[in-house]
Coordinates of C-alpha atoms and ligand atoms in Angstrom, one line a residue:
X602 CA 23.0 127.3 -34.6
X603 CA 25.1 127.0 -31.6
X604 CA 26.8 123.7 -31.2
X605 CA 25.2 122.0 -27.9
X606 CA 27.1 119.1 -26.3
X607 CA 25.3 119.1 -23.2
X608 CA 21.8 119.0 -22.5
X609 CA 21.0 120.0 -18.7
X610 CA 17.4 119.4 -19.1
X611 CA 14.8 118.8 -21.7
X612 CA 13.5 121.6 -23.6
X613 CA 9.9 120.9 -22.6
X614 CA 8.3 121.3 -19.2
X615 CA 6.6 118.4 -17.9
X616 CA 3.6 118.4 -15.6
X617 CA 4.2 115.0 -14.9
X618 CA 6.9 114.3 -11.8
X619 CA 9.5 111.5 -13.1
X620 CA 9.5 108.4 -11.3
X621 CA 13.3 108.8 -10.8
X622 CA 13.5 112.6 -9.7
X623 CA 17.9 112.2 -8.6
X624 CA 19.7 109.5 -10.3
X625 CA 22.2 109.5 -7.8
X626 CA 19.7 109.0 -4.6
X627 CA 18.1 106.3 -6.5
X628 CA 21.4 104.7 -7.1
X629 CA 22.4 104.7 -3.2
X630 CA 19.4 103.4 -2.2
X631 CA 18.6 101.1 -4.7
X632 CA 18.0 97.4 -3.9
X633 CA 16.2 94.6 -5.9
X634 CA 14.5 93.0 -2.9
X635 CA 12.6 96.6 -2.6
X636 CA 11.1 96.1 -6.1
X637 CA 9.9 92.8 -5.7
X638 CA 6.7 93.7 -3.7
X639 CA 5.9 95.8 -7.0
X640 CA 5.2 92.4 -8.8
X641 CA 2.4 89.8 -8.0
X642 CA 3.6 86.5 -6.4
X643 CA 2.0 83.5 -6.0
X644 CA 1.1 82.3 -2.2
X645 CA 3.6 79.3 -3.0
X646 CA 6.5 82.1 -3.9
X647 CA 6.2 81.5 -7.7
X648 CA 5.7 83.6 -10.5
X649 CA 4.8 84.3 -14.0
X650 CA 5.9 87.2 -16.5
X651 CA 2.5 87.0 -18.2
X652 CA 0.4 87.0 -15.1
X653 CA 2.5 90.2 -14.1
X654 CA 2.3 91.7 -17.6
X655 CA -1.5 91.5 -18.1
X656 CA -3.9 89.2 -15.7
X657 CA -2.7 91.4 -12.5
X658 CA -4.0 94.9 -14.0
X659 CA -7.6 93.2 -14.9
X660 CA -7.9 92.8 -10.9
X661 CA -7.3 96.7 -10.7
X662 CA -8.3 99.8 -12.1
X663 CA -6.6 99.1 -15.7
X664 CA -9.3 96.2 -16.4
X665 CA -10.7 98.1 -19.2
X666 CA -7.9 100.2 -19.9
X667 CA -6.5 100.1 -23.6
X668 CA -3.6 97.8 -23.5
X669 CA -2.7 97.6 -27.3
X670 CA -3.5 100.1 -30.0
X671 CA -2.6 98.1 -33.4
X672 CA -2.6 100.1 -36.5
X673 CA -2.6 97.7 -39.4
X674 CA -0.5 98.4 -42.7
X675 CA -3.8 99.7 -44.3
X676 CA -4.1 102.2 -41.6
X677 CA -7.0 100.4 -39.5
X678 CA -7.1 100.6 -36.0
X679 CA -8.0 98.0 -33.4
X680 CA -7.7 98.7 -29.6
X681 CA -7.5 95.7 -26.6
X682 CA -8.2 96.4 -23.0
X683 CA -6.2 94.6 -20.2
X684 CA -9.2 92.1 -20.3
X685 CA -9.2 91.2 -24.0
X686 CA -5.2 90.7 -23.8
X687 CA -6.1 88.4 -20.7
X688 CA -8.8 86.5 -22.4
X689 CA -6.7 86.2 -25.8
X690 CA -3.9 85.2 -24.4
X691 CA -5.8 82.9 -21.9
X692 CA -7.2 80.9 -25.0
X693 CA -3.9 80.7 -26.8
X694 CA -2.8 79.3 -23.7
X695 CA -5.8 76.6 -24.1
X696 CA -4.9 75.9 -27.6
X697 CA -1.4 75.0 -26.7
X698 CA -2.7 73.0 -24.0
X699 CA -4.9 71.2 -26.2
X700 CA -2.3 70.2 -28.8
X701 CA -0.2 68.8 -25.7
X702 CA 2.3 71.6 -25.8
X703 CA 3.8 71.4 -22.0
X704 CA 6.2 73.5 -19.7
X705 CA 9.7 73.8 -21.2
X706 CA 8.9 73.3 -25.2
X707 CA 9.9 75.8 -27.1
X708 CA 7.0 77.9 -28.9
X709 CA 8.3 80.1 -31.8
X710 CA 6.6 83.0 -33.4
X711 CA 7.2 83.3 -37.1
X712 CA 4.8 86.4 -37.5
X713 CA 4.5 90.2 -38.7
X714 CA 3.6 93.0 -36.2
X715 CA 0.4 91.6 -35.5
X716 CA -1.7 91.4 -32.4
X717 CA -1.6 87.7 -32.4
X718 CA 2.0 88.3 -31.4
X719 CA 1.2 89.5 -28.1
X720 CA -1.7 87.0 -27.6
X721 CA 0.7 84.0 -28.5
X722 CA 3.7 85.2 -26.9
X723 CA 1.9 85.7 -23.6
X724 CA 0.0 82.7 -24.0
X725 CA 3.2 80.8 -24.4
X726 CA 4.5 82.3 -21.1
X727 CA 1.3 81.2 -19.1
X728 CA 1.6 77.7 -20.1
X729 CA 5.2 77.9 -18.8
X730 CA 6.3 76.9 -22.3
X731 CA 9.8 79.0 -23.9
X732 CA 8.6 81.7 -26.0
X733 CA 11.0 82.7 -29.1
X734 CA 10.6 85.1 -32.2
X735 CA 11.8 85.2 -35.6
X736 CA 12.3 88.2 -37.4
X737 CA 9.8 87.8 -40.7
X738 CA 12.7 88.9 -43.0
X739 CA 14.4 85.6 -42.0
X740 CA 14.9 83.0 -45.0
X741 CA 15.1 79.1 -44.7
X742 CA 18.6 79.4 -43.9
X743 CA 18.3 81.5 -40.8
X744 CA 14.9 79.5 -39.7
X745 CA 16.2 76.3 -39.9
X746 CA 19.4 76.9 -37.5
X747 CA 17.4 78.2 -34.9
X748 CA 14.2 75.6 -35.1
X749 CA 16.7 73.3 -35.2
X750 CA 19.0 74.2 -32.4
X751 CA 16.2 74.9 -30.3
X752 CA 13.9 71.7 -30.8
X753 CA 11.1 74.0 -31.4
X754 CA 7.6 71.9 -31.1
X755 CA 5.4 74.5 -32.5
X756 CA 5.5 77.5 -34.8
X757 CA 2.9 80.2 -35.2
X758 CA 2.9 81.9 -38.6
X759 CA 0.7 83.5 -41.4
X760 CA 0.2 82.0 -44.8
X761 CA 2.4 84.5 -46.3
X762 CA 5.4 83.5 -44.6
X763 CA 4.5 79.7 -44.1
X764 CA 5.9 78.7 -47.5
X765 CA 9.4 79.4 -45.8
X766 CA 9.0 77.0 -43.1
X767 CA 7.4 74.5 -45.6
X768 CA 10.7 74.3 -47.3
X769 CA 12.7 73.4 -44.1
X770 CA 10.0 71.1 -42.2
X771 CA 11.6 67.8 -43.1
X772 CA 14.9 68.8 -41.5
X773 CA 12.9 69.7 -38.3
X774 CA 12.0 66.4 -36.5
X775 CA 10.6 68.0 -33.2
X776 CA 8.4 70.5 -35.2
X777 CA 4.9 68.8 -34.6
X778 CA 2.7 71.6 -35.2
X779 CA 2.5 74.7 -37.4
X780 CA -0.3 77.4 -36.2
X781 CA -1.5 79.5 -39.1
X782 CA -3.0 82.7 -38.5
X783 CA -5.2 83.9 -41.6
X784 CA -8.1 83.2 -43.4
X785 CA -9.6 79.7 -45.0
X786 CA -6.5 78.0 -43.6
X787 CA -5.9 74.5 -45.1
X788 CA -5.5 72.5 -42.0
X789 CA -3.8 68.8 -42.5
X790 CA -3.0 65.9 -40.2
X791 CA 0.6 64.8 -41.5
X792 CA 3.4 65.9 -39.1
X793 CA 3.9 68.9 -38.6
X794 CA 0.1 69.4 -38.4
X795 CA -1.3 72.5 -39.9
X796 CA -3.4 74.1 -37.3
X797 CA -6.1 76.8 -38.0
X798 CA -5.6 79.4 -35.3
X799 CA -8.7 81.6 -36.0
X800 CA -10.7 78.4 -35.7
X801 CA -9.0 76.8 -32.7
X802 CA -9.2 80.4 -30.4
X803 CA -13.2 80.4 -31.6
X804 CA -13.4 77.2 -29.9
X805 CA -10.7 77.8 -26.9
X806 CA -11.9 78.6 -23.3
X807 CA -10.9 82.1 -22.1
X808 CA -10.3 80.9 -18.6
X809 CA -7.0 79.5 -17.8
X810 CA -5.1 78.6 -14.6
X811 CA -1.8 80.5 -15.2
X812 CA 1.4 77.9 -14.5
X813 CA 3.3 78.8 -11.6
X814 CA 6.9 79.2 -12.3
X815 CA 10.0 79.2 -10.7
X816 CA 11.7 82.9 -10.9
X817 CA 14.4 81.1 -12.5
X818 CA 12.4 79.2 -15.2
X819 CA 13.1 80.1 -18.4
X820 CA 10.4 82.2 -20.3
X821 CA 12.0 83.1 -23.7
X822 CA 14.8 82.7 -25.7
X823 CA 16.2 84.7 -28.8
X824 CA 18.9 83.8 -31.2
X825 CA 21.5 86.3 -31.9
X826 CA 25.2 86.4 -33.8
X827 CA 28.3 86.3 -32.2
X828 CA 31.6 86.7 -34.2
X829 CA 32.1 82.7 -35.0
X830 CA 29.5 80.0 -35.8
X831 CA 25.9 79.9 -36.1
X832 CA 23.8 82.3 -33.9
X833 CA 23.5 81.4 -30.5
X834 CA 20.1 80.9 -28.2
X835 CA 20.1 83.2 -25.3
X836 CA 17.6 82.0 -22.6
X837 CA 15.8 84.1 -20.1
X838 CA 14.0 83.3 -17.0
X839 CA 10.3 85.0 -15.3
X840 CA 12.3 86.7 -12.9
X841 CA 13.9 89.1 -16.1
X842 CA 10.6 90.8 -15.9
X843 CA 11.4 92.5 -12.6
X844 CA 14.0 94.5 -14.5
X845 CA 12.1 94.9 -17.4
X846 CA 9.2 96.3 -15.3
X847 CA 11.5 98.6 -13.4
X848 CA 13.5 100.1 -16.0
X849 CA 10.5 100.4 -18.4
X850 CA 9.1 102.6 -15.4
X851 CA 12.5 104.6 -14.2
X852 CA 13.8 105.3 -17.7
X853 CA 10.7 105.3 -20.3
X854 CA 8.9 107.0 -17.1
X855 CA 5.8 105.3 -17.8
X856 CA 2.7 106.8 -16.1
X857 CA -1.1 105.6 -16.4
X858 CA -1.8 108.4 -19.3
X859 CA 1.0 107.6 -21.4
X860 CA 0.9 106.0 -25.0
X861 CA 3.9 104.4 -25.6
X862 CA 5.5 103.6 -29.0
X863 CA 8.2 101.2 -29.2
X864 CA 9.3 100.9 -33.0
X865 CA 11.5 97.5 -32.6
X866 CA 10.0 94.7 -34.1
X867 CA 9.6 91.7 -31.6
X868 CA 11.9 89.5 -33.9
X869 CA 14.5 91.4 -31.7
X870 CA 14.9 91.8 -28.0
X871 CA 13.9 95.5 -28.0
X872 CA 10.6 94.4 -29.1
X873 CA 10.2 91.9 -26.5
X874 CA 11.5 93.4 -23.4
X875 CA 10.1 97.0 -23.9
X876 CA 7.2 96.4 -26.7
X877 CA 5.5 93.7 -24.8
X878 CA 6.9 92.9 -21.1
X879 CA 8.4 96.1 -19.9
X880 CA 5.6 98.3 -20.6
X881 CA 2.7 96.0 -19.9
X882 CA 3.9 95.2 -16.8
X883 CA 3.9 98.5 -15.8
X884 CA 0.2 98.9 -17.5
X885 CA 0.8 101.0 -20.2
X886 CA -0.7 101.8 -23.5
X887 CA 1.3 100.3 -26.2
X888 CA 1.2 101.0 -29.7
X889 CA 1.9 98.0 -32.5
X890 CA 2.5 99.8 -35.8
X891 CA 2.6 96.8 -38.5
X892 CA 3.8 98.9 -41.4
X893 CA 7.5 99.9 -42.6
X894 CA 9.9 102.4 -42.1
X895 CA 8.5 105.6 -43.5
X896 CA 8.9 109.2 -42.5
X897 CA 5.3 110.6 -43.2
X898 CA 3.6 107.3 -41.8
X899 CA 5.6 107.5 -38.8
X900 CA 5.2 111.1 -38.1
X901 CA 1.5 110.6 -38.7
X902 CA 1.4 107.6 -36.2
X903 CA 3.0 109.9 -33.4
X904 CA 0.2 112.7 -34.1
X905 CA -2.9 110.1 -34.7
X906 CA -2.3 107.8 -31.4
X907 CA -1.3 111.1 -29.5
X908 CA 2.1 109.3 -28.6
X909 CA 3.8 110.3 -25.6
X910 CA 7.1 108.2 -25.2
X911 CA 9.0 106.9 -28.2
X912 CA 11.7 104.4 -28.5
X913 CA 13.1 104.2 -31.8
X914 CA 16.8 103.5 -33.1
X915 CA 19.6 105.7 -34.4
X916 CA 19.0 104.1 -38.1
X917 CA 15.5 105.2 -38.1
X918 CA 16.6 108.7 -36.7
X919 CA 19.0 109.2 -39.4
X920 CA 16.4 108.5 -42.2
X921 CA 14.2 110.7 -40.8
X922 CA 16.8 113.6 -40.9
X923 CA 17.3 112.7 -44.2
X924 CA 13.9 113.0 -45.1
X925 CA 14.5 116.9 -44.4
X926 CA 13.2 119.4 -42.0
X927 CA 10.0 120.8 -43.8
X928 CA 8.0 117.5 -43.4
X929 CA 8.0 117.1 -39.5
X930 CA 6.6 120.9 -39.5
X931 CA 3.2 119.4 -41.3
X932 CA 2.5 117.4 -38.0
X933 CA 1.6 117.9 -34.6
X934 CA 4.2 116.5 -31.6
X935 CA 3.0 118.4 -28.9
X936 CA 2.1 115.3 -26.9
X937 CA 5.6 113.8 -26.7
X938 CA 7.2 113.7 -23.2
X939 CA 10.5 112.1 -23.8
X940 CA 12.1 110.0 -26.8
X941 CA 14.7 107.2 -26.8
X942 CA 17.5 105.4 -28.7
X943 CA 19.0 102.0 -28.9
X944 CA 20.9 99.4 -30.8
X945 CA 23.8 101.5 -32.3
X946 CA 26.0 104.4 -31.7
X947 CA 23.5 107.8 -31.6
X948 CA 25.5 110.8 -33.1
X949 CA 25.4 114.0 -31.3
X950 CA 24.2 115.6 -34.7
X951 CA 20.8 113.4 -34.3
X952 CA 19.9 114.7 -30.7
X953 CA 20.6 118.1 -31.7
X954 CA 18.4 117.6 -34.6
X955 CA 15.8 116.0 -32.5
X956 CA 16.0 119.0 -30.2
X957 CA 15.3 121.1 -33.3
X958 CA 12.2 119.1 -34.7
X959 CA 10.9 117.4 -31.4
X960 CA 11.8 119.9 -28.8
X961 CA 13.0 117.0 -26.8
X962 CA 16.9 115.2 -26.8
X963 CA 16.9 111.7 -27.9
X964 CA 17.9 109.5 -24.8
X965 CA 20.3 107.0 -25.6
X966 CA 20.1 103.5 -23.8
X967 CA 22.8 100.7 -23.9
X968 CA 22.0 96.9 -23.5
X969 CA 21.9 93.3 -25.4
X970 CA 20.0 90.7 -25.9
X971 CA 22.3 89.1 -23.5
X972 CA 21.7 91.7 -20.6
X973 CA 17.6 91.3 -21.4
X974 CA 17.2 94.9 -20.2
X975 CA 18.8 98.3 -20.2
X976 CA 22.1 98.8 -18.5
X977 CA 23.5 102.1 -19.3
X978 CA 21.1 105.1 -20.0
X979 CA 20.6 108.5 -20.2
X980 CA 17.6 109.0 -17.8
X981 CA 15.2 112.0 -18.3
X982 CA 16.4 113.6 -14.8
X983 CA 19.9 113.4 -15.9
X984 CA 22.2 115.7 -18.0
X985 CA 23.0 114.5 -21.2
X986 CA 26.3 114.3 -22.8
X987 CA 25.9 114.1 -26.2
X988 CA 27.7 111.2 -28.0
X989 CA 27.6 109.3 -24.6
X990 CA 25.5 106.0 -23.6
X991 CA 25.0 107.5 -20.1
X992 CA 25.1 105.9 -16.6
X993 CA 24.6 102.1 -15.4
X994 CA 20.8 101.4 -13.8
X995 CA 20.7 101.4 -10.2
X996 CA 21.9 98.0 -9.0
X997 CA 24.1 97.9 -12.0
X998 CA 27.7 98.1 -12.0
X999 CA 29.4 98.4 -15.2
X1000 CA 33.1 99.0 -15.9
X1001 CA 35.9 99.2 -18.3
X1002 CA 38.1 96.3 -17.7
X1003 CA 41.4 94.8 -19.4
X1004 CA 41.5 91.2 -21.1
X1005 CA 42.6 89.7 -17.7
X1006 CA 39.2 91.5 -16.2
X1007 CA 41.4 94.1 -14.1
X1008 CA 39.3 97.3 -14.0
X1009 CA 40.8 100.5 -15.6
X1010 CA 40.7 104.1 -15.1
X1011 CA 38.7 106.9 -16.3
X1012 CA 39.2 107.7 -19.7
X1013 CA 41.2 104.4 -20.6
X1014 CA 39.4 102.3 -23.4
X1015 CA 38.9 98.8 -22.6
X1016 CA 36.4 96.2 -22.7
X1017 CA 32.9 96.8 -21.1
X1018 CA 32.2 94.6 -18.8
X1019 CA 29.1 94.3 -16.2
X1020 CA 29.2 92.6 -12.8
X1021 CA 27.2 89.1 -13.2
X1022 CA 23.9 88.6 -11.2
X1023 CA 21.5 91.2 -12.3
X1024 CA 17.9 89.9 -12.4
X1025 CA 17.3 90.1 -16.3
X1026 CA 21.1 88.4 -17.1
X1027 CA 20.6 85.6 -19.6
X1028 CA 20.9 82.4 -17.6
X1029 CA 22.9 80.7 -20.4
X1030 CA 23.1 79.6 -24.1
X1031 CA 21.1 76.9 -25.2
X1032 CA 22.7 73.9 -25.5
X1033 CA 25.9 75.4 -25.3
X1034 CA 27.4 75.6 -21.8
X1035 CA 31.1 76.0 -23.1
X1036 CA 30.4 78.6 -24.9
X1037 CA 28.5 80.6 -21.8
X1038 CA 31.4 80.2 -19.7
X1039 CA 33.4 82.2 -22.2
X1040 CA 31.5 85.1 -21.9
X1041 CA 32.6 85.5 -18.6
X1042 CA 36.0 86.7 -16.4
X1043 CA 35.8 86.1 -13.1
X1044 CA 32.4 87.9 -12.1
X1045 CA 32.7 89.9 -15.0
X1046 CA 30.5 89.4 -18.0
X1047 CA 32.4 91.0 -21.2
X1048 CA 29.9 92.3 -23.4
X1049 CA 32.1 92.3 -26.6
X1050 CA 32.1 96.1 -26.6
X1051 CA 34.6 98.2 -26.3
X1052 CA 34.3 101.7 -24.6
X1053 CA 35.5 104.1 -21.9
X1054 CA 34.4 105.8 -18.8
X1055 CA 34.8 109.2 -17.9
X1056 CA 35.6 111.1 -14.9
X1057 CA 31.7 111.9 -13.9
X1058 CA 31.0 108.1 -14.8
X1059 CA 29.4 108.7 -18.1
X1060 CA 30.0 105.4 -20.6
X1061 CA 31.3 106.3 -23.9
X1062 CA 31.2 103.7 -26.8
X1063 CA 33.7 103.3 -28.9
X1064 CA 32.9 100.0 -31.1
X1065 CA 33.0 96.2 -30.8
X1066 CA 35.9 94.1 -29.6
X1067 CA 34.9 91.2 -32.3
X1068 CA 33.5 91.0 -36.1
X1069 CA 29.9 91.5 -35.1
X1070 CA 28.0 93.8 -37.5
X1071 CA 25.4 96.3 -36.6
X1072 CA 23.4 97.4 -39.6
X1073 CA 20.1 99.4 -39.4
X1074 CA 20.9 98.7 -35.4
X1075 CA 20.2 94.7 -36.3
X1076 CA 22.9 92.3 -35.4
X1077 CA 24.3 90.2 -38.0
X1078 CA 27.2 87.4 -37.8
X1079 CA 29.6 87.4 -40.5
X1080 CA 30.0 83.9 -40.2
X1081 CA 26.2 83.1 -41.3
X1082 CA 26.7 85.2 -44.0
X1083 CA 29.8 84.0 -45.4
X1084 CA 28.4 80.2 -45.3
X1085 CA 25.4 81.4 -46.9
X1086 CA 27.9 82.8 -50.0
X1087 CA 29.7 79.9 -50.1
X1088 CA 27.0 77.8 -50.8
X1089 CA 26.7 79.7 -54.2
X1090 CA 27.8 77.9 -57.2
X1091 CA 30.1 80.7 -58.5
X1092 CA 31.8 81.4 -55.1
X1093 CA 35.1 79.4 -53.6
X1094 CA 35.5 81.9 -50.7
X1095 CA 34.0 84.6 -48.9
X1096 CA 35.0 87.4 -46.2
X1097 CA 32.7 89.6 -44.5
X1098 CA 32.9 92.7 -42.8
X1099 CA 30.5 95.6 -41.1
X1100 CA 31.8 98.9 -43.4
X1101 CA 30.9 102.2 -41.8
X1102 CA 27.9 104.1 -43.1
X1103 CA 26.2 107.3 -42.6
X1104 CA 23.0 106.1 -42.3
X1105 CA 22.7 102.5 -41.5
X1106 CA 25.9 102.7 -39.3
X1107 CA 27.1 99.6 -41.1
X1108 CA 26.4 97.9 -44.5
X1109 CA 27.7 94.5 -45.0
X1110 CA 30.5 94.3 -47.5
X1111 CA 31.7 90.6 -48.8
X1112 CA 35.1 90.1 -50.1
X1113 CA 34.5 87.1 -52.7
X1114 CA 36.9 84.9 -54.8
X1115 CA 35.1 83.0 -57.6
X1116 CA 35.5 79.9 -58.2
X1117 CA 37.5 78.8 -61.8
X1118 CA 35.5 79.4 -64.9
X1119 CA 33.5 82.3 -63.1
X1120 CA 34.3 86.2 -63.7
X1121 CA 32.9 89.1 -61.8
X1122 CA 30.0 90.8 -63.8
X1123 CA 27.1 93.0 -62.3
X1124 CA 24.7 90.2 -63.2
X1125 CA 26.4 88.1 -60.7
X1126 CA 26.6 90.6 -58.2
X1127 CA 22.7 91.4 -58.5
X1128 CA 22.5 87.3 -58.6
X1129 CA 24.7 87.0 -55.4
X1130 CA 22.8 89.6 -53.6
X1131 CA 19.5 88.0 -53.8
X1132 CA 20.9 84.6 -52.9
X1133 CA 21.7 85.6 -49.6
X1134 CA 18.5 87.6 -49.0
X1135 CA 16.4 84.8 -50.0
X1136 CA 18.4 82.2 -47.9
X1137 CA 19.5 84.0 -45.2
X1138 CA 17.5 87.1 -44.4
X1139 CA 16.6 90.3 -46.4
X1140 CA 18.6 92.6 -44.2
X1141 CA 21.7 90.5 -44.2
X1142 CA 22.7 90.6 -47.6
X1143 CA 26.0 92.5 -48.3
X1144 CA 25.0 95.4 -50.1
X1145 CA 28.4 95.9 -51.2
X1146 CA 30.7 93.0 -52.8
X1147 CA 34.5 93.4 -54.1
X1148 CA 36.1 90.0 -56.4
X1149 CA 39.2 89.1 -54.9
X1150 CA 41.5 86.6 -56.1
X1151 CA 41.9 85.5 -52.8
X1152 CA 41.5 86.2 -49.0
X1153 CA 43.7 86.7 -46.0
X1154 CA 44.1 83.9 -44.1
X1155 CA 45.7 82.6 -41.1
X1156 CA 47.9 79.8 -41.1
X1157 CA 45.0 77.6 -39.8
X1158 CA 42.8 79.0 -42.6
X1159 CA 40.8 81.4 -40.7
X1160 CA 39.5 84.5 -42.8
X1161 CA 41.3 87.6 -41.5
X1162 CA 38.2 90.0 -41.5
X1163 CA 40.6 92.2 -39.4
X1164 CA 42.9 92.6 -42.6
X1165 CA 40.1 92.8 -44.5
X1166 CA 38.6 95.8 -42.8
X1167 CA 41.8 97.6 -42.4
X1168 CA 42.6 97.4 -46.0
X1169 CA 38.8 98.8 -46.9
X1170 CA 39.2 101.4 -44.4
X1171 CA 42.7 102.5 -45.1
X1172 CA 43.7 101.8 -41.5
X1173 CA 47.3 100.1 -40.4
X1174 CA 47.0 96.5 -41.0
X1175 CA 48.8 95.6 -37.5
X1176 CA 49.9 92.6 -36.5
X1177 CA 50.1 90.4 -39.7
X1178 CA 52.6 87.5 -38.1
X1179 CA 49.6 84.8 -38.1
X1180 CA 49.1 85.4 -42.0
X1181 CA 49.7 82.2 -44.0
X1182 CA 52.5 82.4 -46.6
Ligands
WT7_203 C1 25.0 95.5 -29.7 C2 23.8 94.6 -28.7 C3 19.6 95.5 -26.8 C4 19.2 96.6 -27.8 C5 19.0 96.0 -29.1 C6 20.5 95.6 -29.4 C7 25.2 97.7 -29.5 C8 23.4 98.6 -28.5 C9 24.1 100.4 -28.2 C10 24.0 101.9 -28.0 C11 26.2 102.0 -29.4 C12 24.7 100.1 -29.1 C13 26.4 97.2 -29.2 C14 26.0 95.9 -28.2 N1 24.5 98.9 -29.0 N2 23.1 99.6 -28.2 N3 23.0 102.6 -27.4 N4 25.4 102.6 -28.4 N5 26.1 100.8 -29.2 O1 21.0 94.5 -29.3 O2 21.2 93.1 -31.1 O3 21.8 92.3 -28.9 O4 22.9 94.0 -30.0 O5 24.2 96.5 -29.9 O6 27.5 96.8 -30.0 O7 27.0 94.9 -27.7 P1 21.6 93.5 -29.6

């Protein structure tokens, strides 16, 4: 096949004109103030992201439009209109109110991909609570850090996931309620009080006076991993929804006739910004697919729901590629109009494969939990240079800067930085002002990514500047994994790195020094993997383990992951002057 390096325009022909016909023109004339009028503001100048995502549409032509198409693991389909979403989220807001949840309280969702995610997330926003989500693969250790640090008052979960909360509830003095979505729930009056979701939803009124929020009031928070220490709580405000709305509109190009599928779990920021807030604020029809990744069921979901816009991730694309070119021929993908990717570098090969199989190029998008919305993007109307992340969204100033915050010229590698002040920028790190301040250098937010910019203004990803691991697009902090490893009775010390992997981007690799009296064995290796899976998270365990006698450390006792990685990859060891000995 001919090697394609630039895609000048999508292969298919479209009848729908894109919302952004020309990037450069849009960029020149853009101002956030012009977008503000697209949202509904209360007469007191306040706003509520859930009102704009749902209730607003009930007063226009979208009242009976399908907002949510849910497909369960067993293939059963349920549809909810915008009116249904309004009523259900109002009911949940009333449940919260009855339980005494007030503005500013933290409400956490620990749920699989079921419609209650939408009802509870939006209901929490309506009452002015700070909503947060927990990936359902998290184990007790990850949960206690997040629920403990945030001082969560209420968790909504299922009977299957609840035992993980029960294991740690004694360590969570602020946790007052566990709301359980399931059948025959045994309620209990002991704190944390167990509440039957369906029972309370049945009793609750569907009328609710939505809380008027200052645009800067917090709406949701998400814990994400850094290079050192435990995960940090990134907080976002109600105003962020303006940018989630407008990026969804211009990038995902949502029109009323679209059926949109974001494959990300709501436990990650993509599932919130582009699974819930962005597309609903545009009045779109959103698909919620409960099942796990599987090439056949994913392909059939596209065909069955007649999906037109699809937002997914490189690891999933590479796994689809692995499943072969024959399988996709069995399905009809003619409804697809644009396809997108996020979370890790998208290889040119994956784009070429997409063109062959779907007749469309995957549009890569770059952003982070901290940025709240897509910032560097390949737009449907802009030529794609394969391997590049694209160009900054209108209104966003991105640059490559050195370690002192000085802007660097074209083709020079440096820190990817964004000029602060965009609407969906995080408003802080929960209870950690010090660490938050360190993320900035003057007016620049330093993203932690290394990149370069070419002469045409396209940005190219190089790698992380820190030790953060991206495995299957999911962000894992090495410190969190190391902390759990050293709790294992056989382990004296552990160092964790991301090792390049052709499918998962990176896998987690642990270097382990055993305690006296323990010897390496396949059984011990399995036991260690299981230990991390159960305690921390099913996705955050080391797929590879090397047993070593000791780990390279600095004189102050910090494990030198950089050295472990260099040795693993056969790279030059670099500066070892701080090495112990
Ligand atoms: C990190 C942020 C917000 C989307 C989900 C990830 C990496 C993200 C790309 C891309 C190369 C990417 C970066 C970034 N990343 N998108 N298009 N190309 N790398 O959010 O978990 O906060 O992770 O993911 O390293 O800093 P996140």
